[in-house]
C-alpha cells in the first residue's frame, strides 16, 4: 500500500491537474460562446475571472498541501488497517471505490448545508456566494479558511467510510470537474440539461442556489449527483435563469468585493440576509416543475 500511495500524489499532479485545467478552459470557451445568464458585474468578464483565480491562489495551496494529502494519508492508513465501513463489505474493489465516491458526494451534500447553517462556516462560504455573477471561475472562488476547515471533516469521513486512496483521488477530480461544470455560465440546450439534471447537478440547477432569494439559496445543495436533493426534497428547479439575481443581498457593492476585502470578509461582522435598503428579496414558488430557460 505504501507503494500505491507513492504513485497517487504524482497521479493527481500529472493527471488531475491537466484534466482540471482542460475542463476549465473548455467551459470558459463554451460559456463565452453560449452564455446562460447576462452579466451584472461592471468589471469586464475577463477581469472578474482573473480576480477569482487570483483570490483562489491561497485556496489552491491549502488544497494541494493539506486538503488532499492529509485525508489521503488517512486513507492509506485505513487501507493498511482495514479500517472503515467499506472494508467490511465483500465487494469487488472497483465497486467499493464507486460506492466510496457516491458516499463522499452524499456526505458533501450535508457539508454544503453545514456551510450555510453554521455561523462559523458561513463566514467563509459567504465569500463564495458574494460573486455578483456566476461562471466557471466561481468554482475556484473559495476562501482558504473554508478549505482548511474542511480538512478535518474530510479526514473524519475517510476514516468512517474507509474509502481507498485511489478512489479518494478519483473523487477529488470528479468533484472539482462537477463544481466547474455546474458553476459555469454555459447555456446547454434545455432538453439536454433536463435529461442530465435527472442524474447530475447542472448549471441552471446550481444557478438557483446562488440566487439572492433565501428560499432559493436554501436548495440544490448537491455537487455531483442531483439525487440527494430529490431524496431530501431540497431540489428547486422552478426558477427561470433570467429571473435570478446572483449573489448575497447584503453584499451588492463591487467596491466591497475587492481581493483584500474578500480575504477579510470572514473576520468582519456578518450582515443579515437583506438588501442595503433593508428589503428582504422574496419570490413566490413558481408553478413549474422543470428547469426553464
Ligand atoms: Zn452554497
PDB file of C-alpha atoms and ligand atoms in Angstrom:
ATOM      1  CA  UNK A   1       0.000   0.000   0.000  1.00  0.00           C
ATOM      2  CA  UNK A   2       2.908   2.341   0.677  1.00  0.00           C
ATOM      3  CA  UNK A   3       3.958   1.815  -2.942  1.00  0.00           C
ATOM      4  CA  UNK A   4       0.488   2.725  -4.168  1.00  0.00           C
ATOM      5  CA  UNK A   5       0.372   5.924  -2.125  1.00  0.00           C
ATOM      6  CA  UNK A   6       3.754   6.785  -3.581  1.00  0.00           C
ATOM      7  CA  UNK A   7       2.125   6.951  -7.035  1.00  0.00           C
ATOM      8  CA  UNK A   8      -1.085   8.673  -6.075  1.00  0.00           C
ATOM      9  CA  UNK A   9       0.098  12.233  -5.450  1.00  0.00           C
ATOM     10  CA  UNK A  10       2.024  12.308  -8.773  1.00  0.00           C
ATOM     11  CA  UNK A  11      -1.133  10.867 -10.401  1.00  0.00           C
ATOM     12  CA  UNK A  12      -3.065  13.846  -9.053  1.00  0.00           C
ATOM     13  CA  UNK A  13      -0.446  16.315 -10.237  1.00  0.00           C
ATOM     14  CA  UNK A  14       0.197  14.820 -13.665  1.00  0.00           C
ATOM     15  CA  UNK A  15      -3.303  13.566 -14.496  1.00  0.00           C
ATOM     16  CA  UNK A  16      -5.672  15.541 -12.281  1.00  0.00           C
ATOM     17  CA  UNK A  17      -4.190  18.991 -12.850  1.00  0.00           C
ATOM     18  CA  UNK A  18      -4.269  18.816 -16.684  1.00  0.00           C
ATOM     19  CA  UNK A  19      -7.798  17.348 -16.556  1.00  0.00           C
ATOM     20  CA  UNK A  20      -8.993  20.186 -14.307  1.00  0.00           C
ATOM     21  CA  UNK A  21      -7.199  22.885 -16.290  1.00  0.00           C
ATOM     22  CA  UNK A  22      -8.523  21.435 -19.566  1.00  0.00           C
ATOM     23  CA  UNK A  23     -12.098  21.267 -18.221  1.00  0.00           C
ATOM     24  CA  UNK A  24     -11.768  24.873 -17.033  1.00  0.00           C
ATOM     25  CA  UNK A  25     -10.629  26.082 -20.466  1.00  0.00           C
ATOM     26  CA  UNK A  26     -13.302  24.130 -22.358  1.00  0.00           C
ATOM     27  CA  UNK A  27     -16.045  25.502 -20.063  1.00  0.00           C
ATOM     28  CA  UNK A  28     -14.595  29.008 -20.393  1.00  0.00           C
ATOM     29  CA  UNK A  29     -14.928  28.681 -24.168  1.00  0.00           C
ATOM     30  CA  UNK A  30     -18.412  27.135 -24.033  1.00  0.00           C
ATOM     31  CA  UNK A  31     -19.787  29.794 -21.683  1.00  0.00           C
ATOM     32  CA  UNK A  32     -18.326  32.552 -23.879  1.00  0.00           C
ATOM     33  CA  UNK A  33     -19.991  31.036 -26.961  1.00  0.00           C
ATOM     34  CA  UNK A  34     -23.309  30.129 -25.323  1.00  0.00           C
ATOM     35  CA  UNK A  35     -23.828  32.298 -22.222  1.00  0.00           C
ATOM     36  CA  UNK A  36     -26.684  31.380 -19.876  1.00  0.00           C
ATOM     37  CA  UNK A  37     -27.174  34.485 -17.694  1.00  0.00           C
ATOM     38  CA  UNK A  38     -26.381  38.113 -18.537  1.00  0.00           C
ATOM     39  CA  UNK A  39     -23.528  39.617 -16.502  1.00  0.00           C
ATOM     40  CA  UNK A  40     -24.412  42.199 -13.852  1.00  0.00           C
ATOM     41  CA  UNK A  41     -20.870  42.908 -12.622  1.00  0.00           C
ATOM     42  CA  UNK A  42     -19.435  46.060 -14.179  1.00  0.00           C
ATOM     43  CA  UNK A  43     -15.914  44.592 -14.328  1.00  0.00           C
ATOM     44  CA  UNK A  44     -15.207  43.018 -17.693  1.00  0.00           C
ATOM     45  CA  UNK A  45     -15.846  39.238 -17.579  1.00  0.00           C
ATOM     46  CA  UNK A  46     -12.118  38.634 -18.092  1.00  0.00           C
ATOM     47  CA  UNK A  47     -11.099  40.847 -15.144  1.00  0.00           C
ATOM     48  CA  UNK A  48     -13.686  39.158 -12.947  1.00  0.00           C
ATOM     49  CA  UNK A  49     -12.360  35.730 -13.894  1.00  0.00           C
ATOM     50  CA  UNK A  50      -8.765  36.822 -13.217  1.00  0.00           C
ATOM     51  CA  UNK A  51      -9.842  38.268  -9.859  1.00  0.00           C
ATOM     52  CA  UNK A  52     -11.482  34.974  -8.887  1.00  0.00           C
ATOM     53  CA  UNK A  53      -8.413  32.991  -9.911  1.00  0.00           C
ATOM     54  CA  UNK A  54      -6.026  35.261  -8.013  1.00  0.00           C
ATOM     55  CA  UNK A  55      -8.309  35.111  -4.978  1.00  0.00           C
ATOM     56  CA  UNK A  56      -8.242  31.309  -5.233  1.00  0.00           C
ATOM     57  CA  UNK A  57      -4.424  31.090  -5.038  1.00  0.00           C
ATOM     58  CA  UNK A  58      -4.256  30.544  -1.230  1.00  0.00           C
ATOM     59  CA  UNK A  59      -7.087  28.004  -1.509  1.00  0.00           C
ATOM     60  CA  UNK A  60      -5.136  26.096  -4.158  1.00  0.00           C
ATOM     61  CA  UNK A  61      -2.172  25.942  -1.773  1.00  0.00           C
ATOM     62  CA  UNK A  62      -4.396  24.605   1.036  1.00  0.00           C
ATOM     63  CA  UNK A  63      -5.907  22.085  -1.379  1.00  0.00           C
ATOM     64  CA  UNK A  64      -2.564  20.759  -2.530  1.00  0.00           C
ATOM     65  CA  UNK A  65      -0.726  20.844   0.812  1.00  0.00           C
ATOM     66  CA  UNK A  66      -3.493  19.900   3.262  1.00  0.00           C
ATOM     67  CA  UNK A  67      -6.935  19.087   1.865  1.00  0.00           C
ATOM     68  CA  UNK A  68      -5.633  16.369  -0.451  1.00  0.00           C
ATOM     69  CA  UNK A  69      -2.573  14.890   1.332  1.00  0.00           C
ATOM     70  CA  UNK A  70      -3.910  14.713   4.912  1.00  0.00           C
ATOM     71  CA  UNK A  71      -7.108  12.737   4.114  1.00  0.00           C
ATOM     72  CA  UNK A  72      -5.028  10.727   1.641  1.00  0.00           C
ATOM     73  CA  UNK A  73      -2.621   9.717   4.402  1.00  0.00           C
ATOM     74  CA  UNK A  74      -5.676   8.722   6.462  1.00  0.00           C
ATOM     75  CA  UNK A  75      -6.968   6.642   3.507  1.00  0.00           C
ATOM     76  CA  UNK A  76      -3.618   4.840   3.214  1.00  0.00           C
ATOM     77  CA  UNK A  77      -3.647   4.141   6.956  1.00  0.00           C
ATOM     78  CA  UNK A  78      -7.300   2.932   6.789  1.00  0.00           C
ATOM     79  CA  UNK A  79      -6.429   0.590   3.901  1.00  0.00           C
ATOM     80  CA  UNK A  80      -3.455  -0.829   5.778  1.00  0.00           C
ATOM     81  CA  UNK A  81      -5.564  -1.460   8.880  1.00  0.00           C
ATOM     82  CA  UNK A  82      -8.853  -2.472   7.182  1.00  0.00           C
ATOM     83  CA  UNK A  83     -10.455   0.453   8.956  1.00  0.00           C
ATOM     84  CA  UNK A  84     -13.855   1.916   7.989  1.00  0.00           C
ATOM     85  CA  UNK A  85     -17.247   0.820   6.650  1.00  0.00           C
ATOM     86  CA  UNK A  86     -16.204  -0.074   3.097  1.00  0.00           C
ATOM     87  CA  UNK A  87     -13.616  -2.580   4.319  1.00  0.00           C
ATOM     88  CA  UNK A  88     -16.464  -4.553   5.915  1.00  0.00           C
ATOM     89  CA  UNK A  89     -18.219  -5.086   2.557  1.00  0.00           C
ATOM     90  CA  UNK A  90     -17.243  -8.121   0.482  1.00  0.00           C
ATOM     91  CA  UNK A  91     -17.304  -6.258  -2.850  1.00  0.00           C
ATOM     92  CA  UNK A  92     -15.070  -6.076  -5.905  1.00  0.00           C
ATOM     93  CA  UNK A  93     -12.530  -3.223  -5.425  1.00  0.00           C
ATOM     94  CA  UNK A  94     -13.999  -1.275  -8.366  1.00  0.00           C
ATOM     95  CA  UNK A  95     -17.471  -1.425  -6.797  1.00  0.00           C
ATOM     96  CA  UNK A  96     -16.058  -0.458  -3.405  1.00  0.00           C
ATOM     97  CA  UNK A  97     -14.325   2.542  -4.996  1.00  0.00           C
ATOM     98  CA  UNK A  98     -17.500   3.612  -6.808  1.00  0.00           C
ATOM     99  CA  UNK A  99     -19.510   3.277  -3.604  1.00  0.00           C
ATOM    100  CA  UNK A 100     -16.890   5.357  -1.775  1.00  0.00           C
ATOM    101  CA  UNK A 101     -17.213   8.140  -4.357  1.00  0.00           C
ATOM    102  CA  UNK A 102     -21.047   8.085  -4.109  1.00  0.00           C
ATOM    103  CA  UNK A 103     -20.863   8.141  -0.287  1.00  0.00           C
ATOM    104  CA  UNK A 104     -18.456  11.080  -0.396  1.00  0.00           C
ATOM    105  CA  UNK A 105     -20.731  13.054  -2.691  1.00  0.00           C
ATOM    106  CA  UNK A 106     -23.626  12.390  -0.299  1.00  0.00           C
ATOM    107  CA  UNK A 107     -21.505  13.496   2.661  1.00  0.00           C
ATOM    108  CA  UNK A 108     -20.645  16.692   0.804  1.00  0.00           C
ATOM    109  CA  UNK A 109     -24.360  17.378   0.367  1.00  0.00           C
ATOM    110  CA  UNK A 110     -24.514  17.651   4.182  1.00  0.00           C
ATOM    111  CA  UNK A 111     -21.247  19.585   4.414  1.00  0.00           C
ATOM    112  CA  UNK A 112     -22.642  22.148   1.965  1.00  0.00           C
ATOM    113  CA  UNK A 113     -25.763  22.561   4.145  1.00  0.00           C
ATOM    114  CA  UNK A 114     -23.474  22.956   7.177  1.00  0.00           C
ATOM    115  CA  UNK A 115     -21.517  25.738   5.423  1.00  0.00           C
ATOM    116  CA  UNK A 116     -24.790  27.689   5.167  1.00  0.00           C
ATOM    117  CA  UNK A 117     -26.281  26.819   8.565  1.00  0.00           C
ATOM    118  CA  UNK A 118     -23.226  27.070  10.832  1.00  0.00           C
ATOM    119  CA  UNK A 119     -22.441  30.742  11.544  1.00  0.00           C
ATOM    120  CA  UNK A 120     -18.695  29.975  11.634  1.00  0.00           C
ATOM    121  CA  UNK A 121     -18.651  28.091   8.309  1.00  0.00           C
ATOM    122  CA  UNK A 122     -20.957  30.615   6.655  1.00  0.00           C
ATOM    123  CA  UNK A 123     -18.427  33.400   7.329  1.00  0.00           C
ATOM    124  CA  UNK A 124     -16.138  31.638   4.853  1.00  0.00           C
ATOM    125  CA  UNK A 125     -18.689  30.163   2.429  1.00  0.00           C
ATOM    126  CA  UNK A 126     -20.318  33.608   2.176  1.00  0.00           C
ATOM    127  CA  UNK A 127     -17.251  34.753   0.206  1.00  0.00           C
ATOM    128  CA  UNK A 128     -18.032  32.169  -2.482  1.00  0.00           C
ATOM    129  CA  UNK A 129     -21.642  33.370  -2.721  1.00  0.00           C
ATOM    130  CA  UNK A 130     -20.791  37.088  -2.927  1.00  0.00           C
ATOM    131  CA  UNK A 131     -19.778  36.716  -6.568  1.00  0.00           C
ATOM    132  CA  UNK A 132     -22.205  39.008  -8.399  1.00  0.00           C
ATOM    133  CA  UNK A 133     -22.140  36.802 -11.480  1.00  0.00           C
ATOM    134  CA  UNK A 134     -21.611  33.093 -11.612  1.00  0.00           C
ATOM    135  CA  UNK A 135     -19.419  31.302 -14.097  1.00  0.00           C
ATOM    136  CA  UNK A 136     -16.735  28.614 -14.178  1.00  0.00           C
ATOM    137  CA  UNK A 137     -14.318  30.890 -12.258  1.00  0.00           C
ATOM    138  CA  UNK A 138     -16.790  31.000  -9.327  1.00  0.00           C
ATOM    139  CA  UNK A 139     -15.911  27.317  -8.814  1.00  0.00           C
ATOM    140  CA  UNK A 140     -12.447  28.449  -7.692  1.00  0.00           C
ATOM    141  CA  UNK A 141     -13.655  31.357  -5.526  1.00  0.00           C
ATOM    142  CA  UNK A 142     -13.297  29.690  -2.139  1.00  0.00           C
ATOM    143  CA  UNK A 143     -11.696  31.258   0.899  1.00  0.00           C
ATOM    144  CA  UNK A 144      -8.666  29.244   2.032  1.00  0.00           C
ATOM    145  CA  UNK A 145     -10.248  29.155   5.525  1.00  0.00           C
ATOM    146  CA  UNK A 146     -13.235  27.156   4.230  1.00  0.00           C
ATOM    147  CA  UNK A 147     -10.942  24.559   2.698  1.00  0.00           C
ATOM    148  CA  UNK A 148      -8.794  24.425   5.809  1.00  0.00           C
ATOM    149  CA  UNK A 149     -11.877  23.801   7.971  1.00  0.00           C
ATOM    150  CA  UNK A 150     -12.981  21.023   5.631  1.00  0.00           C
ATOM    151  CA  UNK A 151      -9.681  19.135   6.105  1.00  0.00           C
ATOM    152  CA  UNK A 152     -10.861  17.854   9.499  1.00  0.00           C
ATOM    153  CA  UNK A 153     -14.286  16.917   8.147  1.00  0.00           C
ATOM    154  CA  UNK A 154     -12.849  15.122   5.137  1.00  0.00           C
ATOM    155  CA  UNK A 155     -10.302  13.196   7.239  1.00  0.00           C
ATOM    156  CA  UNK A 156     -13.033  12.003   9.614  1.00  0.00           C
ATOM    157  CA  UNK A 157     -15.093  10.980   6.593  1.00  0.00           C
ATOM    158  CA  UNK A 158     -12.196   8.975   5.160  1.00  0.00           C
ATOM    159  CA  UNK A 159     -11.817   7.103   8.439  1.00  0.00           C
ATOM    160  CA  UNK A 160     -15.562   6.430   8.774  1.00  0.00           C
ATOM    161  CA  UNK A 161     -16.066   5.217   5.206  1.00  0.00           C
ATOM    162  CA  UNK A 162     -12.647   3.637   4.679  1.00  0.00           C
ATOM    163  CA  UNK A 163     -12.544   4.991   1.115  1.00  0.00           C
ATOM    164  CA  UNK A 164      -9.372   3.827  -0.665  1.00  0.00           C
ATOM    165  CA  UNK A 165      -6.593   6.274  -1.646  1.00  0.00           C
ATOM    166  CA  UNK A 166      -7.192   5.850  -5.375  1.00  0.00           C
ATOM    167  CA  UNK A 167     -10.979   6.280  -5.052  1.00  0.00           C
ATOM    168  CA  UNK A 168     -10.341   9.406  -2.977  1.00  0.00           C
ATOM    169  CA  UNK A 169      -8.221  10.945  -5.722  1.00  0.00           C
ATOM    170  CA  UNK A 170     -10.735   9.961  -8.422  1.00  0.00           C
ATOM    171  CA  UNK A 171     -13.451  11.527  -6.235  1.00  0.00           C
ATOM    172  CA  UNK A 172     -11.404  14.733  -5.931  1.00  0.00           C
ATOM    173  CA  UNK A 173     -11.027  15.040  -9.711  1.00  0.00           C
ATOM    174  CA  UNK A 174     -14.711  14.281 -10.456  1.00  0.00           C
ATOM    175  CA  UNK A 175     -15.814  16.584  -7.612  1.00  0.00           C
ATOM    176  CA  UNK A 176     -13.735  19.513  -8.928  1.00  0.00           C
ATOM    177  CA  UNK A 177     -14.872  18.930 -12.539  1.00  0.00           C
ATOM    178  CA  UNK A 178     -18.517  18.752 -11.398  1.00  0.00           C
ATOM    179  CA  UNK A 179     -18.045  22.036  -9.496  1.00  0.00           C
ATOM    180  CA  UNK A 180     -16.638  23.730 -12.589  1.00  0.00           C
ATOM    181  CA  UNK A 181     -19.483  22.374 -14.722  1.00  0.00           C
ATOM    182  CA  UNK A 182     -22.385  23.430 -12.517  1.00  0.00           C
ATOM    183  CA  UNK A 183     -20.913  26.854 -11.769  1.00  0.00           C
ATOM    184  CA  UNK A 184     -20.297  27.536 -15.458  1.00  0.00           C
ATOM    185  CA  UNK A 185     -22.418  30.015 -17.352  1.00  0.00           C
ATOM    186  CA  UNK A 186     -22.865  27.599 -20.236  1.00  0.00           C
ATOM    187  CA  UNK A 187     -26.310  27.567 -21.804  1.00  0.00           C
ATOM    188  CA  UNK A 188     -26.823  23.887 -22.508  1.00  0.00           C
ATOM    189  CA  UNK A 189     -29.749  23.098 -24.809  1.00  0.00           C
ATOM    190  CA  UNK A 190     -32.689  22.956 -22.399  1.00  0.00           C
ATOM    191  CA  UNK A 191     -33.808  19.467 -23.451  1.00  0.00           C
ATOM    192  CA  UNK A 192     -30.322  18.066 -22.818  1.00  0.00           C
ATOM    193  CA  UNK A 193     -29.980  19.806 -19.455  1.00  0.00           C
ATOM    194  CA  UNK A 194     -33.378  18.496 -18.320  1.00  0.00           C
ATOM    195  CA  UNK A 195     -32.236  14.944 -19.026  1.00  0.00           C
ATOM    196  CA  UNK A 196     -28.775  15.481 -17.468  1.00  0.00           C
ATOM    197  CA  UNK A 197     -30.337  17.050 -14.380  1.00  0.00           C
ATOM    198  CA  UNK A 198     -32.155  13.807 -13.604  1.00  0.00           C
ATOM    199  CA  UNK A 199     -28.754  12.471 -12.559  1.00  0.00           C
ATOM    200  CA  UNK A 200     -26.308  15.368 -12.200  1.00  0.00           C
ATOM    201  CA  UNK A 201     -26.217  18.889 -10.750  1.00  0.00           C
ATOM    202  CA  UNK A 202     -26.358  21.239 -13.755  1.00  0.00           C
ATOM    203  CA  UNK A 203     -25.662  24.963 -14.360  1.00  0.00           C
ATOM    204  CA  UNK A 204     -29.320  26.033 -14.259  1.00  0.00           C
ATOM    205  CA  UNK A 205     -29.900  24.000 -11.089  1.00  0.00           C
ATOM    206  CA  UNK A 206     -26.894  25.455  -9.267  1.00  0.00           C
ATOM    207  CA  UNK A 207     -27.693  28.964 -10.571  1.00  0.00           C
ATOM    208  CA  UNK A 208     -30.826  28.820  -8.397  1.00  0.00           C
ATOM    209  CA  UNK A 209     -28.641  28.015  -5.356  1.00  0.00           C
ATOM    210  CA  UNK A 210     -26.710  31.276  -5.961  1.00  0.00           C
ATOM    211  CA  UNK A 211     -29.896  33.409  -6.016  1.00  0.00           C
ATOM    212  CA  UNK A 212     -30.302  36.336  -3.584  1.00  0.00           C
ATOM    213  CA  UNK A 213     -33.697  34.888  -2.594  1.00  0.00           C
ATOM    214  CA  UNK A 214     -33.024  32.904   0.590  1.00  0.00           C
ATOM    215  CA  UNK A 215     -35.567  30.171  -0.118  1.00  0.00           C
ATOM    216  CA  UNK A 216     -33.829  29.537  -3.438  1.00  0.00           C
ATOM    217  CA  UNK A 217     -30.330  29.631  -1.921  1.00  0.00           C
ATOM    218  CA  UNK A 218     -31.506  27.063   0.630  1.00  0.00           C
ATOM    219  CA  UNK A 219     -31.950  24.464  -2.082  1.00  0.00           C
ATOM    220  CA  UNK A 220     -29.868  22.456  -4.573  1.00  0.00           C
ATOM    221  CA  UNK A 221     -27.020  21.555  -2.208  1.00  0.00           C
ATOM    222  CA  UNK A 222     -25.594  18.737  -4.311  1.00  0.00           C
ATOM    223  CA  UNK A 223     -22.234  18.732  -6.075  1.00  0.00           C
ATOM    224  CA  UNK A 224     -22.058  15.726  -8.422  1.00  0.00           C
ATOM    225  CA  UNK A 225     -25.400  13.896  -8.223  1.00  0.00           C
ATOM    226  CA  UNK A 226     -28.800  15.622  -8.103  1.00  0.00           C
ATOM    227  CA  UNK A 227     -30.248  12.543  -6.393  1.00  0.00           C
ATOM    228  CA  UNK A 228     -29.599  13.808  -2.837  1.00  0.00           C
ATOM    229  CA  UNK A 229     -31.637  16.969  -3.329  1.00  0.00           C
ATOM    230  CA  UNK A 230     -34.508  14.933  -4.755  1.00  0.00           C
ATOM    231  CA  UNK A 231     -34.239  12.458  -1.882  1.00  0.00           C
ATOM    232  CA  UNK A 232     -34.392  15.176   0.778  1.00  0.00           C
ATOM    233  CA  UNK A 233     -36.897  17.437  -1.041  1.00  0.00           C
ATOM    234  CA  UNK A 234     -34.367  20.257  -1.267  1.00  0.00           C
ATOM    235  CA  UNK A 235     -34.440  20.375  -5.057  1.00  0.00           C
ATOM    236  CA  UNK A 236     -35.766  23.601  -6.618  1.00  0.00           C
ATOM    237  CA  UNK A 237     -35.957  23.827 -10.393  1.00  0.00           C
ATOM    238  CA  UNK A 238     -38.858  26.250 -10.724  1.00  0.00           C
ATOM    239  CA  UNK A 239     -36.972  29.495 -11.360  1.00  0.00           C
ATOM    240  CA  UNK A 240     -36.065  30.900 -14.748  1.00  0.00           C
ATOM    241  CA  UNK A 241     -32.405  31.957 -15.034  1.00  0.00           C
ATOM    242  CA  UNK A 242     -33.468  35.390 -16.346  1.00  0.00           C
ATOM    243  CA  UNK A 243     -35.320  35.990 -13.078  1.00  0.00           C
ATOM    244  CA  UNK A 244     -32.311  35.184 -10.858  1.00  0.00           C
ATOM    245  CA  UNK A 245     -30.128  37.830  -9.289  1.00  0.00           C
ATOM    246  CA  UNK A 246     -26.850  36.142  -8.356  1.00  0.00           C
ATOM    247  CA  UNK A 247     -25.155  36.936  -5.035  1.00  0.00           C
ATOM    248  CA  UNK A 248     -25.819  37.721  -1.388  1.00  0.00           C
ATOM    249  CA  UNK A 249     -28.288  40.609  -0.869  1.00  0.00           C
ATOM    250  CA  UNK A 250     -26.220  42.494   1.745  1.00  0.00           C
ATOM    251  CA  UNK A 251     -23.073  42.441  -0.430  1.00  0.00           C
ATOM    252  CA  UNK A 252     -24.048  44.107  -3.688  1.00  0.00           C
ATOM    253  CA  UNK A 253     -21.375  46.814  -3.830  1.00  0.00           C
ATOM    254  CA  UNK A 254     -18.458  45.848  -6.071  1.00  0.00           C
ATOM    255  CA  UNK A 255     -16.081  48.151  -4.187  1.00  0.00           C
ATOM    256  CA  UNK A 256     -16.600  45.948  -1.104  1.00  0.00           C
ATOM    257  CA  UNK A 257     -15.707  42.813  -3.019  1.00  0.00           C
ATOM    258  CA  UNK A 258     -12.101  43.511  -3.896  1.00  0.00           C
ATOM    259  CA  UNK A 259      -9.392  40.895  -3.228  1.00  0.00           C
ATOM    260  CA  UNK A 260      -8.259  42.243   0.158  1.00  0.00           C
ATOM    261  CA  UNK A 261     -11.798  42.845   1.401  1.00  0.00           C
ATOM    262  CA  UNK A 262     -12.871  39.339   0.378  1.00  0.00           C
ATOM    263  CA  UNK A 263      -9.952  37.832   2.304  1.00  0.00           C
ATOM    264  CA  UNK A 264     -11.018  39.756   5.424  1.00  0.00           C
ATOM    265  CA  UNK A 265     -14.772  39.263   4.992  1.00  0.00           C
ATOM    266  CA  UNK A 266     -14.988  36.153   7.251  1.00  0.00           C
ATOM    267  CA  UNK A 267     -13.439  38.120  10.117  1.00  0.00           C
ATOM    268  CA  UNK A 268     -15.845  41.051   9.866  1.00  0.00           C
ATOM    269  CA  UNK A 269     -19.331  41.327  11.339  1.00  0.00           C
ATOM    270  CA  UNK A 270     -21.657  39.366   9.061  1.00  0.00           C
ATOM    271  CA  UNK A 271     -24.639  41.209   7.642  1.00  0.00           C
ATOM    272  CA  UNK A 272     -28.181  39.823   7.762  1.00  0.00           C
ATOM    273  CA  UNK A 273     -29.749  38.405   4.584  1.00  0.00           C
ATOM    274  CA  UNK A 274     -31.248  41.667   3.307  1.00  0.00           C
ATOM    275  CA  UNK A 275     -30.575  44.305   0.674  1.00  0.00           C
ATOM    276  CA  UNK A 276     -28.776  47.511   1.729  1.00  0.00           C
ATOM    277  CA  UNK A 277     -32.173  49.282   1.876  1.00  0.00           C
ATOM    278  CA  UNK A 278     -33.387  46.709   4.415  1.00  0.00           C
ATOM    279  CA  UNK A 279     -35.635  44.890   1.958  1.00  0.00           C
ATOM    280  CA  UNK A 280     -35.590  41.083   2.006  1.00  0.00           C
ATOM    281  CA  UNK A 281     -35.667  39.664  -1.546  1.00  0.00           C
ATOM    282  CA  UNK A 282     -38.657  37.374  -1.997  1.00  0.00           C
ATOM    283  CA  UNK A 283     -40.260  35.360  -4.729  1.00  0.00           C
ATOM    284  CA  UNK A 284     -43.244  33.068  -4.526  1.00  0.00           C
ATOM    285  CA  UNK A 285     -42.596  29.453  -5.589  1.00  0.00           C
ATOM    286  CA  UNK A 286     -43.250  29.277  -9.324  1.00  0.00           C
ATOM    287  CA  UNK A 287     -45.743  26.827 -10.831  1.00  0.00           C
ATOM    288  CA  UNK A 288     -43.020  24.938 -12.666  1.00  0.00           C
ATOM    289  CA  UNK A 289     -41.558  21.544 -12.028  1.00  0.00           C
ATOM    290  CA  UNK A 290     -38.865  21.567 -14.684  1.00  0.00           C
ATOM    291  CA  UNK A 291     -35.799  23.628 -15.367  1.00  0.00           C
ATOM    292  CA  UNK A 292     -36.702  26.539 -17.607  1.00  0.00           C
ATOM    293  CA  UNK A 293     -34.681  28.730 -19.943  1.00  0.00           C
TER     294      UNK A 293
HETATM  295 ZN1  LIG B   1     -23.551  27.350  -1.169  1.00  0.00          ZN
END
